[in-house]
PDB file of C-alpha atoms in Angstrom:
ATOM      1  CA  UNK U   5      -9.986  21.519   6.885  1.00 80.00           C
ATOM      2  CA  UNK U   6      -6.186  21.879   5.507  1.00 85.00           C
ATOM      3  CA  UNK U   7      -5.838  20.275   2.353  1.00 88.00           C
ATOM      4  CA  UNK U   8      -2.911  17.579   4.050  1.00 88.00           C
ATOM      5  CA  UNK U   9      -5.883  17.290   6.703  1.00 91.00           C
ATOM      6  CA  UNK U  10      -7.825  15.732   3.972  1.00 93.00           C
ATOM      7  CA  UNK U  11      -5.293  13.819   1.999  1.00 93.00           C
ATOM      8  CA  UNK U  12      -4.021  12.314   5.536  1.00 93.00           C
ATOM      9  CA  UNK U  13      -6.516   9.592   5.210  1.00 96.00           C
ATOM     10  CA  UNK U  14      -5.856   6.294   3.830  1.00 96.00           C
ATOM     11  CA  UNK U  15      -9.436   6.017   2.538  1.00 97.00           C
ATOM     12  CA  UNK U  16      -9.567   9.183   0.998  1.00 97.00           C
ATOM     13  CA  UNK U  17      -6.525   8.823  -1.029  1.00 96.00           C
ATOM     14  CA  UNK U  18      -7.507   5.701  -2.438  1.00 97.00           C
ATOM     15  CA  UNK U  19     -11.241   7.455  -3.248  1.00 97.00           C
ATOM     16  CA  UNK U  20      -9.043  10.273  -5.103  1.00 96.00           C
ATOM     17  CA  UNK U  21      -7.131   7.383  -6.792  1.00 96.00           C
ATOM     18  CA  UNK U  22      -9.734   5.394  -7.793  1.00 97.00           C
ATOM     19  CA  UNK U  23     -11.430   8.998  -9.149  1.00 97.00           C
ATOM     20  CA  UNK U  24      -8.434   9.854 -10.726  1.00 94.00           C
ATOM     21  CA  UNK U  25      -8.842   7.150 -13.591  1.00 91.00           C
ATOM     22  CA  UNK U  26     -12.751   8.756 -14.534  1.00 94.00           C
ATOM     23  CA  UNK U  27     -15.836   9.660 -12.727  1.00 96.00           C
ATOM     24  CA  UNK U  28     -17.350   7.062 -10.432  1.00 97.00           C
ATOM     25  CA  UNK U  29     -20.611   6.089  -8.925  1.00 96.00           C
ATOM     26  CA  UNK U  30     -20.940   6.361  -5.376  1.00 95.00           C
ATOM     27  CA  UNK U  31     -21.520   2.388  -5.902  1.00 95.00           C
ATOM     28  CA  UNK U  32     -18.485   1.786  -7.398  1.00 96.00           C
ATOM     29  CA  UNK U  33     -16.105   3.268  -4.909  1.00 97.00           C
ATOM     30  CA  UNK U  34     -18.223   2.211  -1.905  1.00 96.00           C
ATOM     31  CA  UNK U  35     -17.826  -1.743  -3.167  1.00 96.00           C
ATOM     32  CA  UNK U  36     -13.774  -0.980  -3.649  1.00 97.00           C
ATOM     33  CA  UNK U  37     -13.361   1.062  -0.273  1.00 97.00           C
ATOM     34  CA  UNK U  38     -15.234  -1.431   1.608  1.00 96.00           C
ATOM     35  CA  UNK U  39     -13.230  -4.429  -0.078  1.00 96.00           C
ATOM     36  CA  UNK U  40      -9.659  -2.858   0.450  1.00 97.00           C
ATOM     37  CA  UNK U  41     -10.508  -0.995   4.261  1.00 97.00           C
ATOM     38  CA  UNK U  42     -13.480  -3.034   5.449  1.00 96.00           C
ATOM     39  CA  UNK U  43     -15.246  -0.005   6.350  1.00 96.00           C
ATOM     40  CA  UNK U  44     -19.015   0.506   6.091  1.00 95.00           C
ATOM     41  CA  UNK U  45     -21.266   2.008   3.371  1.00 95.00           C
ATOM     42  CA  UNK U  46     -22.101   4.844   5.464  1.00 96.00           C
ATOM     43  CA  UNK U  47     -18.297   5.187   6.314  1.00 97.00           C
ATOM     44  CA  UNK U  48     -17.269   5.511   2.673  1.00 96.00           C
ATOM     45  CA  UNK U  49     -20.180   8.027   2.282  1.00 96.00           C
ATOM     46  CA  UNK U  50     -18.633  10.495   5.201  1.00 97.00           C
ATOM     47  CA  UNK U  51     -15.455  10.481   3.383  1.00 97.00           C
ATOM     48  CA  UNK U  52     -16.971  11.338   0.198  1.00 97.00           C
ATOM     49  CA  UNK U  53     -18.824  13.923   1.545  1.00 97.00           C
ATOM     50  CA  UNK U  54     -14.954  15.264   3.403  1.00 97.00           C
ATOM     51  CA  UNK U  55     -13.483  15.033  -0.324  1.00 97.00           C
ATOM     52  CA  UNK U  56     -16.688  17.363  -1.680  1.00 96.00           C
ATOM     53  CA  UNK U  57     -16.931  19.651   1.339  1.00 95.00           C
ATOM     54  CA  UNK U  58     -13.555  20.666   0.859  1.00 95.00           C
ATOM     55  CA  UNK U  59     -13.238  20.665  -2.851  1.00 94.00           C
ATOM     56  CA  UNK U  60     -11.620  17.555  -4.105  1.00 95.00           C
ATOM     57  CA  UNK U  61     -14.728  15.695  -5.692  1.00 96.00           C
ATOM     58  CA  UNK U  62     -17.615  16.852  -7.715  1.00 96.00           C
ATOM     59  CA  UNK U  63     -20.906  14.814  -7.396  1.00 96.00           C
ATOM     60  CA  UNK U  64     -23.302  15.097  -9.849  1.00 95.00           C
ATOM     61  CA  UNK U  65     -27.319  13.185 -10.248  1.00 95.00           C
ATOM     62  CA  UNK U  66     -27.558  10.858 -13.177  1.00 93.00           C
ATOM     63  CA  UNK U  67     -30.842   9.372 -12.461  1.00 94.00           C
ATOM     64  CA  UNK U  68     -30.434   7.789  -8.817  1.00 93.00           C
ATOM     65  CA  UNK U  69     -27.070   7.634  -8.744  1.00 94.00           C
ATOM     66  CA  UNK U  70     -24.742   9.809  -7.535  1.00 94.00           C
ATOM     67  CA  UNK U  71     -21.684  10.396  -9.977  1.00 97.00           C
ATOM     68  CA  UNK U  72     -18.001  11.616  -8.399  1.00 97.00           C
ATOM     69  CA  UNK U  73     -15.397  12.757 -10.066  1.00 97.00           C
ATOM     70  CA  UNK U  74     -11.671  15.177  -9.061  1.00 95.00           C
ATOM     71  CA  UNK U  75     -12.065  18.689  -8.333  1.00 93.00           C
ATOM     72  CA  UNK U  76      -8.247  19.335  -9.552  1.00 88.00           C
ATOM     73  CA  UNK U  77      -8.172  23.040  -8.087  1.00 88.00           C
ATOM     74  CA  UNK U  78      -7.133  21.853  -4.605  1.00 88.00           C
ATOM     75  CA  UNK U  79      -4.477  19.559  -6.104  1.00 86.00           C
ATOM     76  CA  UNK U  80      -2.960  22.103  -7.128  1.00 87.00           C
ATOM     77  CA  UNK U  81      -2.753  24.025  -4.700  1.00 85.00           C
ATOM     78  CA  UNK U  82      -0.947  20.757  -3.032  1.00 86.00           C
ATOM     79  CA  UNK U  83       1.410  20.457  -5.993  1.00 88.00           C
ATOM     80  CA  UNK U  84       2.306  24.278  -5.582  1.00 87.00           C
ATOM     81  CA  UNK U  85       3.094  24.041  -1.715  1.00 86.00           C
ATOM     82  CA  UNK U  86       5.320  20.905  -2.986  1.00 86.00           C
ATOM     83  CA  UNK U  87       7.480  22.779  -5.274  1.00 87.00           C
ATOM     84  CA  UNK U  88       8.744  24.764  -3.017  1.00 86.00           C
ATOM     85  CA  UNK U  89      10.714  21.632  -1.609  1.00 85.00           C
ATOM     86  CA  UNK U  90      11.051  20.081  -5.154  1.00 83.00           C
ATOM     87  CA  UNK U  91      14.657  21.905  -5.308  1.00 81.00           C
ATOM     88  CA  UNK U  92      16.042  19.277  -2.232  1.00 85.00           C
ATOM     89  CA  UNK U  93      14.892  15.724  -4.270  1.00 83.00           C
ATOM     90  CA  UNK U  94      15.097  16.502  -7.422  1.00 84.00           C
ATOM     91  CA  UNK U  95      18.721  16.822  -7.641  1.00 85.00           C
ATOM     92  CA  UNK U  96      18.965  13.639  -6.235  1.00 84.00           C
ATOM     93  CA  UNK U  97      16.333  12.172  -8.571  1.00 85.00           C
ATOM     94  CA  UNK U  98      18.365  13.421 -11.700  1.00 88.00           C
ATOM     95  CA  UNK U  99      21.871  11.754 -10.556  1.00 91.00           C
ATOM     96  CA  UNK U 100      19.609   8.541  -9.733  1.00 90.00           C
ATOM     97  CA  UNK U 101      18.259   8.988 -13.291  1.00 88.00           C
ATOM     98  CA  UNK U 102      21.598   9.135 -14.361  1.00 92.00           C
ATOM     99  CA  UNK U 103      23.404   6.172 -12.814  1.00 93.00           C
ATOM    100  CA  UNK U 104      20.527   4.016 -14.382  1.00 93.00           C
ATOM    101  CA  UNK U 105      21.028   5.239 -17.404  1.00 94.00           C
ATOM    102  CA  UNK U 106      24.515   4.550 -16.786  1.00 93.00           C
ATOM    103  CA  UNK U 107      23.897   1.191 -15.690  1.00 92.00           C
ATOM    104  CA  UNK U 108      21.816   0.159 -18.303  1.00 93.00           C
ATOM    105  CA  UNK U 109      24.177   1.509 -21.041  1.00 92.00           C
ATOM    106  CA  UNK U 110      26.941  -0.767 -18.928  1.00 91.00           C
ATOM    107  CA  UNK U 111      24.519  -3.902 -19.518  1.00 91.00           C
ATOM    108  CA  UNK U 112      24.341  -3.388 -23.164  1.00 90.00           C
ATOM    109  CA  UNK U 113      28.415  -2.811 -23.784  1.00 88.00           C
ATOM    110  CA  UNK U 114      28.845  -6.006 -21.640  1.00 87.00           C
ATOM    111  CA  UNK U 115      25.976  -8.227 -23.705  1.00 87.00           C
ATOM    112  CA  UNK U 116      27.731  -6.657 -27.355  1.00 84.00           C
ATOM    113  CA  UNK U 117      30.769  -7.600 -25.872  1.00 82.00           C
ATOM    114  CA  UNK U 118      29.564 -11.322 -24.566  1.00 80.00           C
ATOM    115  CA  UNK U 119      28.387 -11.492 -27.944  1.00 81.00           C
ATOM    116  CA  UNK U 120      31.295 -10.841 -29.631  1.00 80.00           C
ATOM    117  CA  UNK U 121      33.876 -13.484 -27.817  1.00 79.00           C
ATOM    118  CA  UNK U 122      30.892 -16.261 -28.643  1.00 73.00           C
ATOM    119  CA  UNK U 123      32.334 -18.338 -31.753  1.00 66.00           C
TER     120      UNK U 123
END
């Protein structure tokens, strides 16, 4: 399966998410999934076992639980294949970043200025 194959699914991305902030019982992300998609437990499971098949998740035994965590290897492979269009936003993300700055800078000359004329 292509890795945009994998990450096409709503459910999976939030799984990735939630593993994103720290490994996670198969528990824990089964009660989240299941509260945000109500899908079932053995739904959740099949998409786990997507994200591990194809290299996005670890799972490891602690005791009887079942531990996940990110595999980051096919992330970046992801973040590689988006760089190569990274050169048609991020032009556009730098003048953005600019006319904030811009705008904020504006804001504070204006407020100094307010300021000023108060008696």
């Amino acid at each position: 399966m292509h890795a945009f194959d994998v990450l096409g699914d709503p459910v999976r991305r939030r799984l990735l998410e939630l593993l994103n902030d720290g490994e996670r019982s198969s528990g824990e992300l089964t009660e989240v999934v299941r509260a945000e998609f109500g899908i079932s437990q053995p739904a959740v499971s099949q998409h786990l076992r997507v994200l591990r098949e194809n290299g996005f998740a670890t799972v490891r035994k602690d005791g009887n639980r079942r531990l996940y965590a990110v595999d980051t290897e096919p992330m970046r492979d992801v973040d590689a294949w988006l760089r190569r269009f990274a050169a048609r936003w991020e032009p556009h993300l730098m003048a953005l970043d600019t006319e904030l700055a811009r705008g904020r800078r504006e804001r504070r000359l204006r407020s100094r200025t307010d300021q000023e004329r108060k008696p």
